[in-house]
Amino acid sequence: MFYGNPQFYGVRAMAANIGQSQGNYTAEQFQQDFPQFFTPGSEENPSVCLVPATMLEEIINMANACVQPDKWLESWRYAVGLYVAHYATLYLRTYAESSPTAAQAAASGALVGVVKSATLGDSSVSYDTTAVTKGTEDWGDLNSTTYGQMLANRAKLVGLGGSYAI
């Protein structure tokens, strides 16, 4: 079959309706759109992102490559912001308990469903998220944050034009 031949990759990409554009989302736009990932700032002390600058830049680069403006049109900035917020939340979950501000930022994107069980002694709550994740169970890590779920649901509305599978 011709699918394994490199000379046909362009044909496959065109048939899959893959866009050729790349975004130009920036850390400044992310700060405007999702201020919860930044410390409050003042004239003396500007706000600082809770995610290290190198990691935030890497996440933004991935978002600009993966969320294509010519597919998302007017929803592009919102979608790419959700992408960055999703992966920033996953990154912040790697922080230790001794990092309360980062943990609070990560908790803001935690997936919460209906309370399944609760314990009073030593405070324990577990959630049933099956109703929340039902429509996107095959979407990988996008189900692990509220931002990812919002992106996945918006992607279903956009139609995922441009999915490319080898």
PDB file of C-alpha atoms in Angstrom:
ATOM      1  CA  MET A   1       0.000   0.000   0.000  1.00  0.00           C
ATOM      2  CA  PHE A   2       1.241   3.535  -0.681  1.00  0.00           C
ATOM      3  CA  TYR A   3       0.634   4.809   2.870  1.00  0.00           C
ATOM      4  CA  GLY A   4       4.126   3.893   4.047  1.00  0.00           C
ATOM      5  CA  ASN A   5       5.823   5.904   1.316  1.00  0.00           C
ATOM      6  CA  PRO A   6       7.054   9.375   2.342  1.00  0.00           C
ATOM      7  CA  GLN A   7       6.121  10.920  -1.025  1.00  0.00           C
ATOM      8  CA  PHE A   8       2.446  10.425  -0.121  1.00  0.00           C
ATOM      9  CA  TYR A   9       2.562  12.061   3.331  1.00  0.00           C
ATOM     10  CA  GLY A  10       1.486  15.402   1.849  1.00  0.00           C
ATOM     11  CA  VAL A  11      -1.451  13.744   0.114  1.00  0.00           C
ATOM     12  CA  ARG A  12      -2.524  12.143   3.385  1.00  0.00           C
ATOM     13  CA  ALA A  13      -2.199  15.431   5.218  1.00  0.00           C
ATOM     14  CA  MET A  14      -4.355  17.204   2.644  1.00  0.00           C
ATOM     15  CA  ALA A  15      -6.930  14.404   2.704  1.00  0.00           C
ATOM     16  CA  ALA A  16      -7.063  14.624   6.500  1.00  0.00           C
ATOM     17  CA  ASN A  17      -7.739  18.375   6.234  1.00  0.00           C
ATOM     18  CA  ILE A  18      -4.785  19.248   8.441  1.00  0.00           C
ATOM     19  CA  GLY A  19      -4.199  22.955   8.784  1.00  0.00           C
ATOM     20  CA  GLN A  20      -0.852  24.459   8.006  1.00  0.00           C
ATOM     21  CA  SER A  21      -1.014  27.393  10.394  1.00  0.00           C
ATOM     22  CA  GLN A  22       0.724  27.770  13.714  1.00  0.00           C
ATOM     23  CA  GLY A  23      -0.455  29.976  16.543  1.00  0.00           C
ATOM     24  CA  ASN A  24       1.282  32.878  18.223  1.00  0.00           C
ATOM     25  CA  TYR A  25      -0.094  32.686  21.763  1.00  0.00           C
ATOM     26  CA  THR A  26       2.164  34.303  24.372  1.00  0.00           C
ATOM     27  CA  ALA A  27       2.748  34.177  28.117  1.00  0.00           C
ATOM     28  CA  GLU A  28       1.311  37.699  28.351  1.00  0.00           C
ATOM     29  CA  GLN A  29      -1.936  36.542  26.745  1.00  0.00           C
ATOM     30  CA  PHE A  30      -2.029  33.559  29.100  1.00  0.00           C
ATOM     31  CA  GLN A  31      -1.674  35.920  32.058  1.00  0.00           C
ATOM     32  CA  GLN A  32      -4.579  38.029  30.776  1.00  0.00           C
ATOM     33  CA  ASP A  33      -6.775  34.992  30.119  1.00  0.00           C
ATOM     34  CA  PHE A  34      -5.896  32.872  33.173  1.00  0.00           C
ATOM     35  CA  PRO A  35      -4.645  35.155  35.985  1.00  0.00           C
ATOM     36  CA  GLN A  36      -5.130  32.378  38.549  1.00  0.00           C
ATOM     37  CA  PHE A  37      -1.756  30.954  37.461  1.00  0.00           C
ATOM     38  CA  PHE A  38       0.068  34.149  38.486  1.00  0.00           C
ATOM     39  CA  THR A  39       0.841  35.764  41.829  1.00  0.00           C
ATOM     40  CA  PRO A  40      -0.851  39.117  42.438  1.00  0.00           C
ATOM     41  CA  GLY A  41       1.415  41.918  41.299  1.00  0.00           C
ATOM     42  CA  SER A  42       2.032  45.547  42.144  1.00  0.00           C
ATOM     43  CA  GLU A  43       4.202  48.328  40.752  1.00  0.00           C
ATOM     44  CA  GLU A  44       7.059  47.290  43.043  1.00  0.00           C
ATOM     45  CA  ASN A  45       6.576  43.550  42.623  1.00  0.00           C
ATOM     46  CA  PRO A  46       5.289  42.405  39.228  1.00  0.00           C
ATOM     47  CA  SER A  47       3.217  39.231  39.141  1.00  0.00           C
ATOM     48  CA  VAL A  48       5.060  35.970  38.629  1.00  0.00           C
ATOM     49  CA  CYS A  49       3.799  32.799  36.983  1.00  0.00           C
ATOM     50  CA  LEU A  50       3.528  29.815  39.313  1.00  0.00           C
ATOM     51  CA  VAL A  51       4.901  27.640  36.497  1.00  0.00           C
ATOM     52  CA  PRO A  52       8.626  28.208  35.799  1.00  0.00           C
ATOM     53  CA  ALA A  53       9.189  30.370  32.700  1.00  0.00           C
ATOM     54  CA  THR A  54      10.972  27.622  30.752  1.00  0.00           C
ATOM     55  CA  MET A  55       8.155  25.145  31.358  1.00  0.00           C
ATOM     56  CA  LEU A  56       5.466  27.706  30.538  1.00  0.00           C
ATOM     57  CA  GLU A  57       7.247  28.568  27.289  1.00  0.00           C
ATOM     58  CA  GLU A  58       7.448  24.875  26.365  1.00  0.00           C
ATOM     59  CA  ILE A  59       3.742  24.380  27.058  1.00  0.00           C
ATOM     60  CA  ILE A  60       2.900  27.472  24.998  1.00  0.00           C
ATOM     61  CA  ASN A  61       5.071  26.221  22.120  1.00  0.00           C
ATOM     62  CA  MET A  62       3.232  22.876  22.188  1.00  0.00           C
ATOM     63  CA  ALA A  63      -0.108  24.688  22.259  1.00  0.00           C
ATOM     64  CA  ASN A  64       0.815  26.898  19.302  1.00  0.00           C
ATOM     65  CA  ALA A  65       1.758  23.819  17.282  1.00  0.00           C
ATOM     66  CA  CYS A  66      -1.214  21.659  18.307  1.00  0.00           C
ATOM     67  CA  VAL A  67      -4.127  24.106  18.365  1.00  0.00           C
ATOM     68  CA  GLN A  68      -4.241  25.537  14.864  1.00  0.00           C
ATOM     69  CA  PRO A  69      -5.872  28.928  14.284  1.00  0.00           C
ATOM     70  CA  ASP A  70      -7.273  28.007  10.865  1.00  0.00           C
ATOM     71  CA  LYS A  71      -9.317  25.199  12.444  1.00  0.00           C
ATOM     72  CA  TRP A  72     -10.512  27.001  15.571  1.00  0.00           C
ATOM     73  CA  LEU A  73     -11.155  30.415  13.993  1.00  0.00           C
ATOM     74  CA  GLU A  74     -12.652  32.818  16.586  1.00  0.00           C
ATOM     75  CA  SER A  75     -12.357  30.205  19.349  1.00  0.00           C
ATOM     76  CA  TRP A  76      -8.620  29.781  18.878  1.00  0.00           C
ATOM     77  CA  ARG A  77      -7.396  32.013  21.715  1.00  0.00           C
ATOM     78  CA  TYR A  78      -9.796  30.406  24.170  1.00  0.00           C
ATOM     79  CA  ALA A  79      -8.829  26.887  23.045  1.00  0.00           C
ATOM     80  CA  VAL A  80      -5.092  27.483  23.161  1.00  0.00           C
ATOM     81  CA  GLY A  81      -5.489  29.105  26.587  1.00  0.00           C
ATOM     82  CA  LEU A  82      -7.347  26.035  27.837  1.00  0.00           C
ATOM     83  CA  TYR A  83      -4.552  23.839  26.442  1.00  0.00           C
ATOM     84  CA  VAL A  84      -1.904  25.842  28.309  1.00  0.00           C
ATOM     85  CA  ALA A  85      -3.994  25.956  31.512  1.00  0.00           C
ATOM     86  CA  HIS A  86      -4.524  22.181  31.331  1.00  0.00           C
ATOM     87  CA  TYR A  87      -0.833  21.343  31.041  1.00  0.00           C
ATOM     88  CA  ALA A  88       0.157  24.052  33.535  1.00  0.00           C
ATOM     89  CA  THR A  89      -2.238  22.449  36.022  1.00  0.00           C
ATOM     90  CA  LEU A  90      -0.729  19.014  35.401  1.00  0.00           C
ATOM     91  CA  TYR A  91       2.744  20.482  35.893  1.00  0.00           C
ATOM     92  CA  LEU A  92       1.729  22.202  39.136  1.00  0.00           C
ATOM     93  CA  ARG A  93       0.404  18.900  40.486  1.00  0.00           C
ATOM     94  CA  THR A  94       4.011  17.713  40.627  1.00  0.00           C
ATOM     95  CA  TYR A  95       4.778  20.283  43.339  1.00  0.00           C
ATOM     96  CA  ALA A  96       5.227  19.123  46.925  1.00  0.00           C
ATOM     97  CA  GLU A  97       2.686  19.813  49.651  1.00  0.00           C
ATOM     98  CA  SER A  98       5.076  22.462  50.969  1.00  0.00           C
ATOM     99  CA  SER A  99       4.241  24.620  47.929  1.00  0.00           C
ATOM    100  CA  PRO A 100       0.802  25.895  48.960  1.00  0.00           C
ATOM    101  CA  THR A 101       0.341  28.508  46.235  1.00  0.00           C
ATOM    102  CA  ALA A 102       1.167  26.071  43.449  1.00  0.00           C
ATOM    103  CA  ALA A 103      -1.071  23.437  45.018  1.00  0.00           C
ATOM    104  CA  GLN A 104      -3.899  25.945  45.177  1.00  0.00           C
ATOM    105  CA  ALA A 105      -3.404  26.762  41.500  1.00  0.00           C
ATOM    106  CA  ALA A 106      -3.397  23.077  40.587  1.00  0.00           C
ATOM    107  CA  ALA A 107      -6.489  22.479  42.708  1.00  0.00           C
ATOM    108  CA  SER A 108      -8.357  25.138  40.735  1.00  0.00           C
ATOM    109  CA  GLY A 109      -8.342  22.794  37.750  1.00  0.00           C
ATOM    110  CA  ALA A 110      -9.011  19.586  39.638  1.00  0.00           C
ATOM    111  CA  LEU A 111     -11.737  17.382  38.250  1.00  0.00           C
ATOM    112  CA  VAL A 112     -14.681  17.228  40.635  1.00  0.00           C
ATOM    113  CA  GLY A 113     -17.815  15.164  40.229  1.00  0.00           C
ATOM    114  CA  VAL A 114     -20.626  14.024  42.486  1.00  0.00           C
ATOM    115  CA  VAL A 115     -19.538  13.114  46.017  1.00  0.00           C
ATOM    116  CA  LYS A 116     -19.291   9.324  46.167  1.00  0.00           C
ATOM    117  CA  SER A 117     -18.213   8.968  49.789  1.00  0.00           C
ATOM    118  CA  ALA A 118     -17.192  11.196  52.675  1.00  0.00           C
ATOM    119  CA  THR A 119     -15.480  10.533  55.986  1.00  0.00           C
ATOM    120  CA  LEU A 120     -15.456  12.985  58.864  1.00  0.00           C
ATOM    121  CA  GLY A 121     -12.547  11.663  60.945  1.00  0.00           C
ATOM    122  CA  ASP A 122      -9.360  12.820  59.181  1.00  0.00           C
ATOM    123  CA  SER A 123     -11.540  14.421  56.446  1.00  0.00           C
ATOM    124  CA  SER A 124     -11.723  12.284  53.329  1.00  0.00           C
ATOM    125  CA  VAL A 125     -13.933  12.872  50.284  1.00  0.00           C
ATOM    126  CA  SER A 126     -14.043  10.865  47.066  1.00  0.00           C
ATOM    127  CA  TYR A 127     -15.836  11.837  43.889  1.00  0.00           C
ATOM    128  CA  ASP A 128     -17.591   9.922  41.139  1.00  0.00           C
ATOM    129  CA  THR A 129     -16.456  11.550  37.904  1.00  0.00           C
ATOM    130  CA  THR A 130     -17.943   9.039  35.458  1.00  0.00           C
ATOM    131  CA  ALA A 131     -20.830  11.328  34.542  1.00  0.00           C
ATOM    132  CA  VAL A 132     -18.409  14.189  33.942  1.00  0.00           C
ATOM    133  CA  THR A 133     -15.998  12.170  31.780  1.00  0.00           C
ATOM    134  CA  LYS A 134     -18.516  10.032  29.874  1.00  0.00           C
ATOM    135  CA  GLY A 135     -18.241  11.825  26.524  1.00  0.00           C
ATOM    136  CA  THR A 136     -14.453  12.119  26.501  1.00  0.00           C
ATOM    137  CA  GLU A 137     -13.188   8.911  28.102  1.00  0.00           C
ATOM    138  CA  ASP A 138     -10.862   8.197  25.153  1.00  0.00           C
ATOM    139  CA  TRP A 139      -9.280  11.649  25.162  1.00  0.00           C
ATOM    140  CA  GLY A 140      -6.247  10.742  27.266  1.00  0.00           C
ATOM    141  CA  ASP A 141      -5.094  13.173  29.922  1.00  0.00           C
ATOM    142  CA  LEU A 142      -7.620  15.847  28.933  1.00  0.00           C
ATOM    143  CA  ASN A 143     -10.029  14.276  31.424  1.00  0.00           C
ATOM    144  CA  SER A 144      -7.687  14.937  34.328  1.00  0.00           C
ATOM    145  CA  THR A 145      -8.432  18.674  34.622  1.00  0.00           C
ATOM    146  CA  THR A 146     -11.445  20.893  34.170  1.00  0.00           C
ATOM    147  CA  TYR A 147      -9.490  22.895  31.588  1.00  0.00           C
ATOM    148  CA  GLY A 148      -8.772  19.746  29.579  1.00  0.00           C
ATOM    149  CA  GLN A 149     -12.406  18.716  29.661  1.00  0.00           C
ATOM    150  CA  MET A 150     -13.490  22.142  28.479  1.00  0.00           C
ATOM    151  CA  LEU A 151     -10.969  21.906  25.631  1.00  0.00           C
ATOM    152  CA  ALA A 152     -12.103  18.388  24.677  1.00  0.00           C
ATOM    153  CA  ASN A 153     -15.744  19.384  24.643  1.00  0.00           C
ATOM    154  CA  ARG A 154     -14.991  22.487  22.587  1.00  0.00           C
ATOM    155  CA  ALA A 155     -12.930  20.330  20.200  1.00  0.00           C
ATOM    156  CA  LYS A 156     -15.943  18.100  19.679  1.00  0.00           C
ATOM    157  CA  LEU A 157     -17.915  21.191  18.696  1.00  0.00           C
ATOM    158  CA  VAL A 158     -15.198  22.360  16.317  1.00  0.00           C
ATOM    159  CA  GLY A 159     -15.265  18.877  14.800  1.00  0.00           C
ATOM    160  CA  LEU A 160     -11.622  18.029  15.195  1.00  0.00           C
ATOM    161  CA  GLY A 161     -10.955  18.827  11.577  1.00  0.00           C
ATOM    162  CA  GLY A 162      -7.297  18.144  11.125  1.00  0.00           C
ATOM    163  CA  SER A 163      -6.833  14.963  13.115  1.00  0.00           C
ATOM    164  CA  TYR A 164      -3.892  13.130  11.589  1.00  0.00           C
ATOM    165  CA  ALA A 165      -3.194   9.502  12.396  1.00  0.00           C
ATOM    166  CA  ILE A 166      -0.376   7.462  10.934  1.00  0.00           C
TER     167      ILE A 166
END
